[in-house]
One Martini backbone bead per residue (centre of mass of N, CA, C, O) as a GRO file, in nm:
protein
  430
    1UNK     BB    1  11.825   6.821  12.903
    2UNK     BB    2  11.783   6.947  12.630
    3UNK     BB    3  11.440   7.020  12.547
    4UNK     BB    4  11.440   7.304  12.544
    5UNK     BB    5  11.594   7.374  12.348
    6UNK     BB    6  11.435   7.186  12.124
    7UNK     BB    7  11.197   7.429  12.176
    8UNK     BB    8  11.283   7.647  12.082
    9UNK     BB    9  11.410   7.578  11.767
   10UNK     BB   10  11.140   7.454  11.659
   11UNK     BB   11  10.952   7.742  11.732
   12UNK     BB   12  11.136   7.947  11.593
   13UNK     BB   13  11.064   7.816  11.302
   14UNK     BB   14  10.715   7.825  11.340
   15UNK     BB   15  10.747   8.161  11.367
   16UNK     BB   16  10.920   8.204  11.156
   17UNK     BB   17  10.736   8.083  10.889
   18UNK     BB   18  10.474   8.194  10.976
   19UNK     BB   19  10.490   8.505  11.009
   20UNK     BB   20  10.608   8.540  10.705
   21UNK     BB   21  10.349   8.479  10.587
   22UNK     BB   22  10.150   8.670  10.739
   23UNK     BB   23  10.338   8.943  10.617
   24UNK     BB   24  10.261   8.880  10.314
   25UNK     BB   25   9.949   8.898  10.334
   26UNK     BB   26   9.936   9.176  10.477
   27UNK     BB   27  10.167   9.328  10.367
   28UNK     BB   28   9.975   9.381  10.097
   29UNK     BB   29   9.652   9.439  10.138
   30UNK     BB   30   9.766   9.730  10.281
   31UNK     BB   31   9.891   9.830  10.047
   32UNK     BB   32   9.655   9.829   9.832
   33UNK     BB   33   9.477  10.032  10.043
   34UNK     BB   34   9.696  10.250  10.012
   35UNK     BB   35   9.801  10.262   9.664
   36UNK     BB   36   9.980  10.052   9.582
   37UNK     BB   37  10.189   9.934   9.389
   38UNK     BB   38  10.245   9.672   9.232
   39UNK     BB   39  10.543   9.708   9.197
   40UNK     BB   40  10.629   9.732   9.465
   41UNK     BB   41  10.526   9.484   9.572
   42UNK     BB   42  10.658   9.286   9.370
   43UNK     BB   43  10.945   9.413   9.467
   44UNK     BB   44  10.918   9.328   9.797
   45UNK     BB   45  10.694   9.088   9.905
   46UNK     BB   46  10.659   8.856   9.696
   47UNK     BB   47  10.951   8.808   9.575
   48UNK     BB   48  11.036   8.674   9.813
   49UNK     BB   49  10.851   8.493  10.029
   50UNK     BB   50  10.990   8.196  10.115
   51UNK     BB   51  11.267   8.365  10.191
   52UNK     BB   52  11.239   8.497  10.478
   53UNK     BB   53  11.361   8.267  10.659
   54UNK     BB   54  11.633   8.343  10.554
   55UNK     BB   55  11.665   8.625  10.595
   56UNK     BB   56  11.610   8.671  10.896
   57UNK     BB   57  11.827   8.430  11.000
   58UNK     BB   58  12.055   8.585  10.870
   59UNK     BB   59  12.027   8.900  10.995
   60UNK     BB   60  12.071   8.795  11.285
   61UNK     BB   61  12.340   8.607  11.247
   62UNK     BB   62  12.483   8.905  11.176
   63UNK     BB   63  12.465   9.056  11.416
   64UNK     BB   64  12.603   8.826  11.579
   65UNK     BB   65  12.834   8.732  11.404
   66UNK     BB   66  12.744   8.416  11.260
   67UNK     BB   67  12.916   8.353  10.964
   68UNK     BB   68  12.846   8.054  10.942
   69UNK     BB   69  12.562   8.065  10.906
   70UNK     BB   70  12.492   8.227  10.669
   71UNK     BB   71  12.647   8.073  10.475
   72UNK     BB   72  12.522   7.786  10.557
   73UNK     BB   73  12.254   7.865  10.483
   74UNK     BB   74  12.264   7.930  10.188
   75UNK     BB   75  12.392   7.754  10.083
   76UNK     BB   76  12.230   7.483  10.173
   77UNK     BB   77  11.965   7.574  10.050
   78UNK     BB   78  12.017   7.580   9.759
   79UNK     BB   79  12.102   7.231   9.780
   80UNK     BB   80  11.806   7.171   9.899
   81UNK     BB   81  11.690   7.248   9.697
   82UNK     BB   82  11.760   7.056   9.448
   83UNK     BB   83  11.818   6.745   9.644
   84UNK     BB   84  11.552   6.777   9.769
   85UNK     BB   85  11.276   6.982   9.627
   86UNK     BB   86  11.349   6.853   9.332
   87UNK     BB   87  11.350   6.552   9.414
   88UNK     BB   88  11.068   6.512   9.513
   89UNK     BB   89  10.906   6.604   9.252
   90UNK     BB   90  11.072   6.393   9.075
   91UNK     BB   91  10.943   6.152   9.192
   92UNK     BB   92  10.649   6.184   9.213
   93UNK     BB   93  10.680   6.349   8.925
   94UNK     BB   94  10.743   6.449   8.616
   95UNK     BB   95  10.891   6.716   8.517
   96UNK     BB   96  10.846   7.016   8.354
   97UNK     BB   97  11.009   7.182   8.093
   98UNK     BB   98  11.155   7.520   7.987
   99UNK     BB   99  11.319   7.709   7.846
  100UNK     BB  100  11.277   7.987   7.980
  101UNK     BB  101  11.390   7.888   8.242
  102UNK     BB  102  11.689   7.870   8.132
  103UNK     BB  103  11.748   8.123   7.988
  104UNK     BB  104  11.690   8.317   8.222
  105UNK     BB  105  11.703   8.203   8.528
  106UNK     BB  106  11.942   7.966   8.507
  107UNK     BB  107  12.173   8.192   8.446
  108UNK     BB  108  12.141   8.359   8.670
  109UNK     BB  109  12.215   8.173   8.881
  110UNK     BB  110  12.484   8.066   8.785
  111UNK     BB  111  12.616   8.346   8.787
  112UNK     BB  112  12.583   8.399   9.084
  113UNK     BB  113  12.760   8.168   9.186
  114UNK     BB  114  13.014   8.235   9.028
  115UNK     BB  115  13.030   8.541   9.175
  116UNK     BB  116  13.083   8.410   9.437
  117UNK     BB  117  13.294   8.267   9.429
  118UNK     BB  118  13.483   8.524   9.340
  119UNK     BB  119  13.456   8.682   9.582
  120UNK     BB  120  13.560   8.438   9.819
  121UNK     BB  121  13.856   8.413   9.733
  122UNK     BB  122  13.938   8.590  10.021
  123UNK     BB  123  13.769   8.488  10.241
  124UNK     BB  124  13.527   8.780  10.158
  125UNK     BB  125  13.268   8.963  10.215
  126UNK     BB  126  13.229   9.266  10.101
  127UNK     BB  127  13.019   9.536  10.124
  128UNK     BB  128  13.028   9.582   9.803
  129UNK     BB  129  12.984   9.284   9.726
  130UNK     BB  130  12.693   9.320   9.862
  131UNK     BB  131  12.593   9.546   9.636
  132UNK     BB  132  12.618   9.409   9.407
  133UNK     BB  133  12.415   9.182   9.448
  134UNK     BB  134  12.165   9.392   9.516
  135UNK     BB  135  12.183   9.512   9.217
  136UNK     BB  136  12.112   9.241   9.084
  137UNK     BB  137  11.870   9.204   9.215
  138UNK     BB  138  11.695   9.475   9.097
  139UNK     BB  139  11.750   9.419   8.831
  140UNK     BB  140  11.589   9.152   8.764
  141UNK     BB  141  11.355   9.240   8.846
  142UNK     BB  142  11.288   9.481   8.675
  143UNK     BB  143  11.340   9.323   8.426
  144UNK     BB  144  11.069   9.098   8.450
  145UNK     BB  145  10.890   9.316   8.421
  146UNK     BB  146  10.928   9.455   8.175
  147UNK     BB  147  10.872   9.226   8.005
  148UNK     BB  148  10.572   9.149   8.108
  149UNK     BB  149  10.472   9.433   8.031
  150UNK     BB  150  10.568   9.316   7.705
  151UNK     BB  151  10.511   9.069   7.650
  152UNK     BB  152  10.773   8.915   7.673
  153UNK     BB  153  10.987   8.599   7.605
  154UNK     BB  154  11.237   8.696   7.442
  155UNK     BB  155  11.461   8.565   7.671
  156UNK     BB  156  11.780   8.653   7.740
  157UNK     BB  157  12.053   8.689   7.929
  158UNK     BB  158  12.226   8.911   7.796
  159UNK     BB  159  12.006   9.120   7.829
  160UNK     BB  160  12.055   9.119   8.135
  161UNK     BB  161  12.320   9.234   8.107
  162UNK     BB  162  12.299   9.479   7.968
  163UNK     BB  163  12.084   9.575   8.138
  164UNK     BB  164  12.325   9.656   8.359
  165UNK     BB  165  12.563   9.784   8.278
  166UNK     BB  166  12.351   9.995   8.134
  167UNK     BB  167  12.178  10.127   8.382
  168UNK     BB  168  11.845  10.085   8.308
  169UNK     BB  169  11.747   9.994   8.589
  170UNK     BB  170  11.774  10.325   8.701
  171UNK     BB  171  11.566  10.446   8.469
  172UNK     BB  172  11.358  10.304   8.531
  173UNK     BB  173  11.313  10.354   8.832
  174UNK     BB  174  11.260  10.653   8.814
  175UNK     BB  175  11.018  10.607   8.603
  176UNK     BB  176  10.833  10.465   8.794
  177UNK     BB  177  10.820  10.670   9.029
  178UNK     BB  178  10.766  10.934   8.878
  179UNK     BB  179  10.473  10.779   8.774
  180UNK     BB  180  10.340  10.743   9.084
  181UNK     BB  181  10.359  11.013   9.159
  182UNK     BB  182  10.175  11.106   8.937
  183UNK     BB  183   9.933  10.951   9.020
  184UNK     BB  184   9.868  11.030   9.281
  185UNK     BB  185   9.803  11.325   9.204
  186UNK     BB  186   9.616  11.254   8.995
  187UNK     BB  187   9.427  11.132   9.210
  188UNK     BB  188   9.387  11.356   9.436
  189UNK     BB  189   9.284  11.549   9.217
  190UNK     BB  190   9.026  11.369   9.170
  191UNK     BB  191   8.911  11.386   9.447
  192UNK     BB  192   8.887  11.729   9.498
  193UNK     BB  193   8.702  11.768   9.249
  194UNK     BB  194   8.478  11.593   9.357
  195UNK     BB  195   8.455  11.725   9.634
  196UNK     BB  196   8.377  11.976   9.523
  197UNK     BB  197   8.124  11.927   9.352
  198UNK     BB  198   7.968  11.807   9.629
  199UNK     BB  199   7.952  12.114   9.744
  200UNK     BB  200   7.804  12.218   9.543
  201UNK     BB  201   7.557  12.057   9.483
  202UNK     BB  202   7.462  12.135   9.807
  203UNK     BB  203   7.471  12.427   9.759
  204UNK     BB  204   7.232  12.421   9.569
  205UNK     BB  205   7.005  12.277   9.708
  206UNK     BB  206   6.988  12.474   9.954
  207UNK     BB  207   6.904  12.733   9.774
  208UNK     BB  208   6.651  12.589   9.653
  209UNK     BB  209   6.524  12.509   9.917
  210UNK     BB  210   6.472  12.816   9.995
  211UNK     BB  211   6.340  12.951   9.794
  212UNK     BB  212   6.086  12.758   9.815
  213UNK     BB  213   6.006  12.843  10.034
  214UNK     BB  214   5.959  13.101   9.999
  215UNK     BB  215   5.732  13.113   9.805
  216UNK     BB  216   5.555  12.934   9.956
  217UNK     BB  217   5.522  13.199  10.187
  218UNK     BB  218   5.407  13.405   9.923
  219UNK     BB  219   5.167  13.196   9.856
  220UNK     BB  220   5.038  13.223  10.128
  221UNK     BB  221   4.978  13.507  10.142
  222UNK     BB  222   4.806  13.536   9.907
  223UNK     BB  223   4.573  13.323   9.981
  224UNK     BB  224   4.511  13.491  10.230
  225UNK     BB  225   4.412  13.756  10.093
  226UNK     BB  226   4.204  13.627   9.879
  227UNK     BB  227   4.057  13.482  10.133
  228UNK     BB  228   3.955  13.747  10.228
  229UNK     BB  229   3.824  13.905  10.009
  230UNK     BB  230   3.620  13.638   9.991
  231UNK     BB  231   3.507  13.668  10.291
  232UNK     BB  232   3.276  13.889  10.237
  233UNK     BB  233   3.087  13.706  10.129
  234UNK     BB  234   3.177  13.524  10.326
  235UNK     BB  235   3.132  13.412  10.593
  236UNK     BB  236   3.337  13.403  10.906
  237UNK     BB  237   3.295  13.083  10.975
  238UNK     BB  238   3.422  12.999  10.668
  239UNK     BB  239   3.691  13.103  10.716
  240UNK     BB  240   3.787  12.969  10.960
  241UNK     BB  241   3.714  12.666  10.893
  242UNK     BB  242   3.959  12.737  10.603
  243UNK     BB  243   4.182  12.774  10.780
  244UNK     BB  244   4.199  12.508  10.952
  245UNK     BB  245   4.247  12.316  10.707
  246UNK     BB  246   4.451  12.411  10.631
  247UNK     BB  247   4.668  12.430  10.856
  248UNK     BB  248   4.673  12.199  10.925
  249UNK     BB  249   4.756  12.021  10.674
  250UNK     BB  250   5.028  12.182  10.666
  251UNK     BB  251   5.147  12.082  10.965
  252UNK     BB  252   5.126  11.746  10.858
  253UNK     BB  253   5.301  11.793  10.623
  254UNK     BB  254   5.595  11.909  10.783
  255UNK     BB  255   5.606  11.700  10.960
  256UNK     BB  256   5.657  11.452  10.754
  257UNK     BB  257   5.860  11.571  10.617
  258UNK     BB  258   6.079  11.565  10.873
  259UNK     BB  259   6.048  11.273  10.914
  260UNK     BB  260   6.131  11.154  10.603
  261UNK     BB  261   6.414  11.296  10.645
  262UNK     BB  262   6.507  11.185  10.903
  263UNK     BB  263   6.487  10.889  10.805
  264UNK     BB  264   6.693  10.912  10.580
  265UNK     BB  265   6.916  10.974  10.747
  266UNK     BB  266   6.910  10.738  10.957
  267UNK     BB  267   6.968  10.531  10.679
  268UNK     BB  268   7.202  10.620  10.556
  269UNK     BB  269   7.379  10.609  10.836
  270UNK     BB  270   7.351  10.329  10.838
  271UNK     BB  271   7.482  10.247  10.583
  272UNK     BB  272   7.794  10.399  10.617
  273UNK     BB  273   7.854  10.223  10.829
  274UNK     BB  274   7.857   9.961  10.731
  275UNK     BB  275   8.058  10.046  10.496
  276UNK     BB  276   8.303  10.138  10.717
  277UNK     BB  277   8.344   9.917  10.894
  278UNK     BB  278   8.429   9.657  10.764
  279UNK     BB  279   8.728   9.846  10.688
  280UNK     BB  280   8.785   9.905  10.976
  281UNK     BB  281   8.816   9.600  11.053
  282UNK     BB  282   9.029   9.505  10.844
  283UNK     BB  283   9.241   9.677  10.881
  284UNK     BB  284   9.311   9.616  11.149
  285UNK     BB  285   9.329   9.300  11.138
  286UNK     BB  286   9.575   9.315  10.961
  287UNK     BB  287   9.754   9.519  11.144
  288UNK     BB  288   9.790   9.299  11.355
  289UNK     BB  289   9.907   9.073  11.173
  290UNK     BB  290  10.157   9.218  11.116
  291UNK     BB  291  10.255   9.228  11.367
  292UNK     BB  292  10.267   8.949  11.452
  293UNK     BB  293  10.475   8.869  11.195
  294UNK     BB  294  10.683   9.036  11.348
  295UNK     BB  295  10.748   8.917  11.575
  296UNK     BB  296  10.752   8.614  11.473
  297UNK     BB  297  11.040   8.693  11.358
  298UNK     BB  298  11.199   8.783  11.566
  299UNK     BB  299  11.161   8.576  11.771
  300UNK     BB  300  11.233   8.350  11.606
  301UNK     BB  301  11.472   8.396  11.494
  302UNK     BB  302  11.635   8.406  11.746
  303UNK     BB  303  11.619   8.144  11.875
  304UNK     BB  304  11.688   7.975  11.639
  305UNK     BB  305  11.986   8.091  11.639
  306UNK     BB  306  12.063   8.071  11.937
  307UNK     BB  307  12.046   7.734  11.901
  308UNK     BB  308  12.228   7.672  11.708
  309UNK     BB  309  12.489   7.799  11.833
  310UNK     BB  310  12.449   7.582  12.059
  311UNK     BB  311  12.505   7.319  11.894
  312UNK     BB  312  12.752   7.367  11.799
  313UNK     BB  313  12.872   7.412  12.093
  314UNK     BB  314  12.843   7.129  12.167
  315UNK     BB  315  12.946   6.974  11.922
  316UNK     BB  316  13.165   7.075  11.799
  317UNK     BB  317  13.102   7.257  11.544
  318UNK     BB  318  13.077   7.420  11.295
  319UNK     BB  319  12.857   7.650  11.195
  320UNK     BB  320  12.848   7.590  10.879
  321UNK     BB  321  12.703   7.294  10.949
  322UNK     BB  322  12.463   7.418  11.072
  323UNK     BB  323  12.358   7.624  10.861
  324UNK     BB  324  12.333   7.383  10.636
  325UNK     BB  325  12.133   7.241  10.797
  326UNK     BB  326  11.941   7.290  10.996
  327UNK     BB  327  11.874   7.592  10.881
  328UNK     BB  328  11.818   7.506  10.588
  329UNK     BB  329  11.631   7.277  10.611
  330UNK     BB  330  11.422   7.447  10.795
  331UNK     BB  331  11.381   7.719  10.600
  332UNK     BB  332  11.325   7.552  10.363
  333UNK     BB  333  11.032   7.388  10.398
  334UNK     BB  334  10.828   7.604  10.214
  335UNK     BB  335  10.928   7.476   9.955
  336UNK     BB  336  10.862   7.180  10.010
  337UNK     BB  337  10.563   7.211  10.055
  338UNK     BB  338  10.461   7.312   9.812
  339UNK     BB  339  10.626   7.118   9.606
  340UNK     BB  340  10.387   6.875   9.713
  341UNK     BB  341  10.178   7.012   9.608
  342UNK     BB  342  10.215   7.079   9.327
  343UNK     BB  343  10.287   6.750   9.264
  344UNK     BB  344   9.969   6.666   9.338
  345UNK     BB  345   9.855   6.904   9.150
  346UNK     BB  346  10.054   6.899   8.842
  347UNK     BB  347  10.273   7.146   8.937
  348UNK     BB  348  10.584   7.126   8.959
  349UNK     BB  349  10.734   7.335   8.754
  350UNK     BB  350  10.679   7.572   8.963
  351UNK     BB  351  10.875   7.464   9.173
  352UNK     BB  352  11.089   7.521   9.018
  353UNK     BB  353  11.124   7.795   8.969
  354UNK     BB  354  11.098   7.888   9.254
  355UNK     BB  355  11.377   7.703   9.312
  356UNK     BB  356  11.533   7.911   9.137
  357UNK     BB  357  11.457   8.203   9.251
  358UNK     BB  358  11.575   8.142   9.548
  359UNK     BB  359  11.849   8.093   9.482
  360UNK     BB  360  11.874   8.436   9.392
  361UNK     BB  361  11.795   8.535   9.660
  362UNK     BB  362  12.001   8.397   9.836
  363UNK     BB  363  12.242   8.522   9.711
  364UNK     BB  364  12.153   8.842   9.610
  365UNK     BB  365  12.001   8.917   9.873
  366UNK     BB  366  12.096   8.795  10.154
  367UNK     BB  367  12.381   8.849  10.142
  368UNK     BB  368  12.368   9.141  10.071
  369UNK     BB  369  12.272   9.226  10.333
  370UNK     BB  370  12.443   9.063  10.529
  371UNK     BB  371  12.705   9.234  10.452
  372UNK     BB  372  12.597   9.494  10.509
  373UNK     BB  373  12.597   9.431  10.829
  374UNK     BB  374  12.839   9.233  10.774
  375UNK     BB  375  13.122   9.124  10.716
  376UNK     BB  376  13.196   8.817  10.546
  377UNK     BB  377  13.352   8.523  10.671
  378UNK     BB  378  13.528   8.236  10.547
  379UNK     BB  379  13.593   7.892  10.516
  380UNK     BB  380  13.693   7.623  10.397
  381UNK     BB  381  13.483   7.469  10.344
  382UNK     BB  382  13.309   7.673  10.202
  383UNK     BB  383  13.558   7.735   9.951
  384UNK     BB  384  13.628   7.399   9.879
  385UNK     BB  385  13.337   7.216   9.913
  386UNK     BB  386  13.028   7.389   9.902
  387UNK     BB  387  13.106   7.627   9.692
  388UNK     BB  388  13.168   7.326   9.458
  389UNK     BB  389  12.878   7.203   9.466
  390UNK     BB  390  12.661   7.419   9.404
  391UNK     BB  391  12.747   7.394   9.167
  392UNK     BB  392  12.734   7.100   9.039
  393UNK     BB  393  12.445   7.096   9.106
  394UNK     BB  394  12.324   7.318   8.928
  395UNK     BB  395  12.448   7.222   8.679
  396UNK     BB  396  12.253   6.973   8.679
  397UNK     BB  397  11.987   7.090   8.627
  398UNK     BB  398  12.024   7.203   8.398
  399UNK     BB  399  12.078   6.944   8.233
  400UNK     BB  400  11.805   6.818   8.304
  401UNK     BB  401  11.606   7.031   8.187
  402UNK     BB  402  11.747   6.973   7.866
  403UNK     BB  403  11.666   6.658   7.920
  404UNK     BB  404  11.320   6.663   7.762
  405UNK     BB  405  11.204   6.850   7.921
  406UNK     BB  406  11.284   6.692   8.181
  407UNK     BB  407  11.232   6.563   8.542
  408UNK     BB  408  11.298   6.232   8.619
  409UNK     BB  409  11.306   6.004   8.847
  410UNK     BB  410  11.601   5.916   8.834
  411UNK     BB  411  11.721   6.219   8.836
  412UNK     BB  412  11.605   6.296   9.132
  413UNK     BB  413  11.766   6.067   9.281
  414UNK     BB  414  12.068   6.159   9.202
  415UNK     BB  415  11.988   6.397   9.380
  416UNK     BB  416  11.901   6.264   9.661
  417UNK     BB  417  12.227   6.085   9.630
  418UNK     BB  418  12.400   6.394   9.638
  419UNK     BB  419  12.318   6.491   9.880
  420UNK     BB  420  12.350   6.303  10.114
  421UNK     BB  421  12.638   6.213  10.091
  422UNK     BB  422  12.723   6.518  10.130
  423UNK     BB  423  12.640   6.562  10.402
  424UNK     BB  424  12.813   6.291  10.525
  425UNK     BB  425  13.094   6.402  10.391
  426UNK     BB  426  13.094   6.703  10.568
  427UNK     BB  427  13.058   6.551  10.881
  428UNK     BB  428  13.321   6.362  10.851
  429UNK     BB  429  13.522   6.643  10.744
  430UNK     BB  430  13.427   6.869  10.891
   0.00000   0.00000   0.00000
């Protein structure tokens, strides 16, 4: 009966997920090739990566002013990036973790989370502090890029406080952008000056072909008067047909010249296309794929939503526990494939990370963006004890991760039966 709804809500997440890839893979290409500094690409689509499918389906759900979703697909995600996509690397195998990890990225998570909590006591985030997370987000990629820019290591939260506070990120962008634009202008200039040289040199050889041209026909009249005065001497006869053995052999010799010249331009002109139809097939294809994954994500995203909405209406449940649910969990779904790749292939440590990072994007990023296109109202539900549950899961991570340094077998356990457990109470009371 409702088959249809389950293949739109499957398919739009299937467009959702896909869409992502091709999105960030394609605009960072065509960013590259038109000269976009590496800055702006990892500062805007890079760091994103996994995090698109929650950006654009809570962006949707703000549209539709879908606060439930919105809120329960962040928290959710959040939970599920530990209890499910962290517990399952440390499943599989034993994963490292690293002072590193817990002092710069771990500490900035939980700062978000606790500053999450305190904005929505008033069970509402206003424009104002989806702002204040916005710049908190962009303040922490300019942080953590400084910091690799000077190979520096020894970065602790504190840092990243004074950073923020004294808006040293605020003076950092403009440094940067006003680098970007100042090589950008000495790029442009030292291309003018190449091409401006390439045309003196066109015009020097062209100059120099028309002399020695000029020379050649003084040279020939002078020959021809000097052979004229010899052929006094010489009968009529032999001077006709040493004249005539010149012009052909001139006549051959200028001809093979045109045309082994028009052969290097035809040959010239051959390569040049050569060289530059791949680049102009491969901007087309990358261009066409890029419109191809925002489609794929407005499509698929509406759809997502729309059907999530439906199903909550139909169950009669609140949207904040469909977008825990479903939305957070089917969202989470590319952090879990990365995850069970790194940890089959012994980097499970990277999935950490990545899943410390998605936790800070989607707080401060996603949250900032959907709060400012329409203020998010939250329920008690999600203020008395899914983002009390995710505080407590977040603080349990930390712990874990500074125990041996390493996220151990029966530690992912724990986590993924105190996901399971929550979920199971937050359907049966929620």
């Amino acid at each position: 009966m409702y088959l249809v709804n389950v293949l739109l809500f499957v398919g739009g997440l299937l467009l959702l997920v896909k869409g992502a890839d091709i999105f960030v893979g394609s605009s960072s290409w065509i960013a590259k090739r038109y000269g976009v500094s590496e800055f702006i690409i990892g500062l805007t689509l890079v760091s994103i990566g996994t995090s698109v499918p929650e950006l654009a389906s809570s962006l949707t759900a703000s549209f539709e002013q879908a606060n439930g979703i919105v809120i329960g697909n962040v928290l959710g995600s959040n939970i599920a990036n530990i209890g499910l996509v962290v517990s399952t690397a440390a499943l599989l195998s034993n994963v490292k973790t690293e002072e590193l990890m817990l002092r710069r990225d771990g500490y900035i998570m939980l700062f978000s989370a606790f500053l999450f909590l305190l904005f929505i006591l008033d069970f509402r985030i206003s424009r104002i502090e989806a702002l204040i997370f916005l710049l908190l987000y962009v303040a922490y990629l300019l942080f953590l890029l400084d910091k690799v820019k000077k190979h520096d290591e020894d970065i602790y939260f504190i840092d990243f406080m004074n950073y923020f506070f004294k808006f040293e990120y605020i003076f950092d962008l403009k440094t940067r952008i006003e680098s970007g634009v100042r090589g950008r202008i000495e790029e442009k200039r030292i291309k003018e000056k190449v091409t401006e040289s390439s045309e003196e040199t066109e015009r020097k050889t062209k100059a120099e072909e028309e002399i020695g041209a000029k020379n050649k026909t003084g040279n020939k009249i002078r020959t021809d008067n000097e052979s004229r005065t010899g052929n006094k001497i010489r009968t009529d006869n032999e001077s006709r047909t040493g004249n005539e053995i010149r012009t052909d052999y001139e006549s051959r010799t200028d001809n093979e010249s045109r045309t082994d010249n028009e052969s290097r331009t035809e040959t010239e002109n051959e390569i040049e296309n050569e060289v530059k139809n791949p680049y102009e097939s491969s901007l087309l294809k990358e261009f066409l794929k890029l419109v191809a994954g925002v489609l794929a994500i407005i499509i698929g995203a509406r759809y997502f939503i729309e059907q999530s909405i439906f199903f909550a209406q139909l169950l009669e449940v609140p949207e904040t526990l469909i977008g825990i649910s479903l939305v957070a969990i089917g969202t989470s779904l590319p952090e879990l494939m990365v995850t069970v790749s790194a940890a089959r292939s012994g980097y499970a440590s990277i999935a950490i990370g990545n899943v410390i990072g998605s936790n800070i994007t989607n707080t401060l990023l996603i949250l900032g963006c959907s709060g400012l296109v329409h203020p998010l109202t939250l329920t008690k539900i999600s203020v008395y004890y899914i983002t009390p549950f995710m505080l407590f899961i977040s603080l349990l991570l930390i712990l874990f991760i500074r125990t041996g340094w390493r996220i151990k077998r029966f530690e992912g356990l724990i986590l993924f039966l105190l996901y399971s457990g929550f979920m199971i109470f937050i359907f049966h009371f929620g």
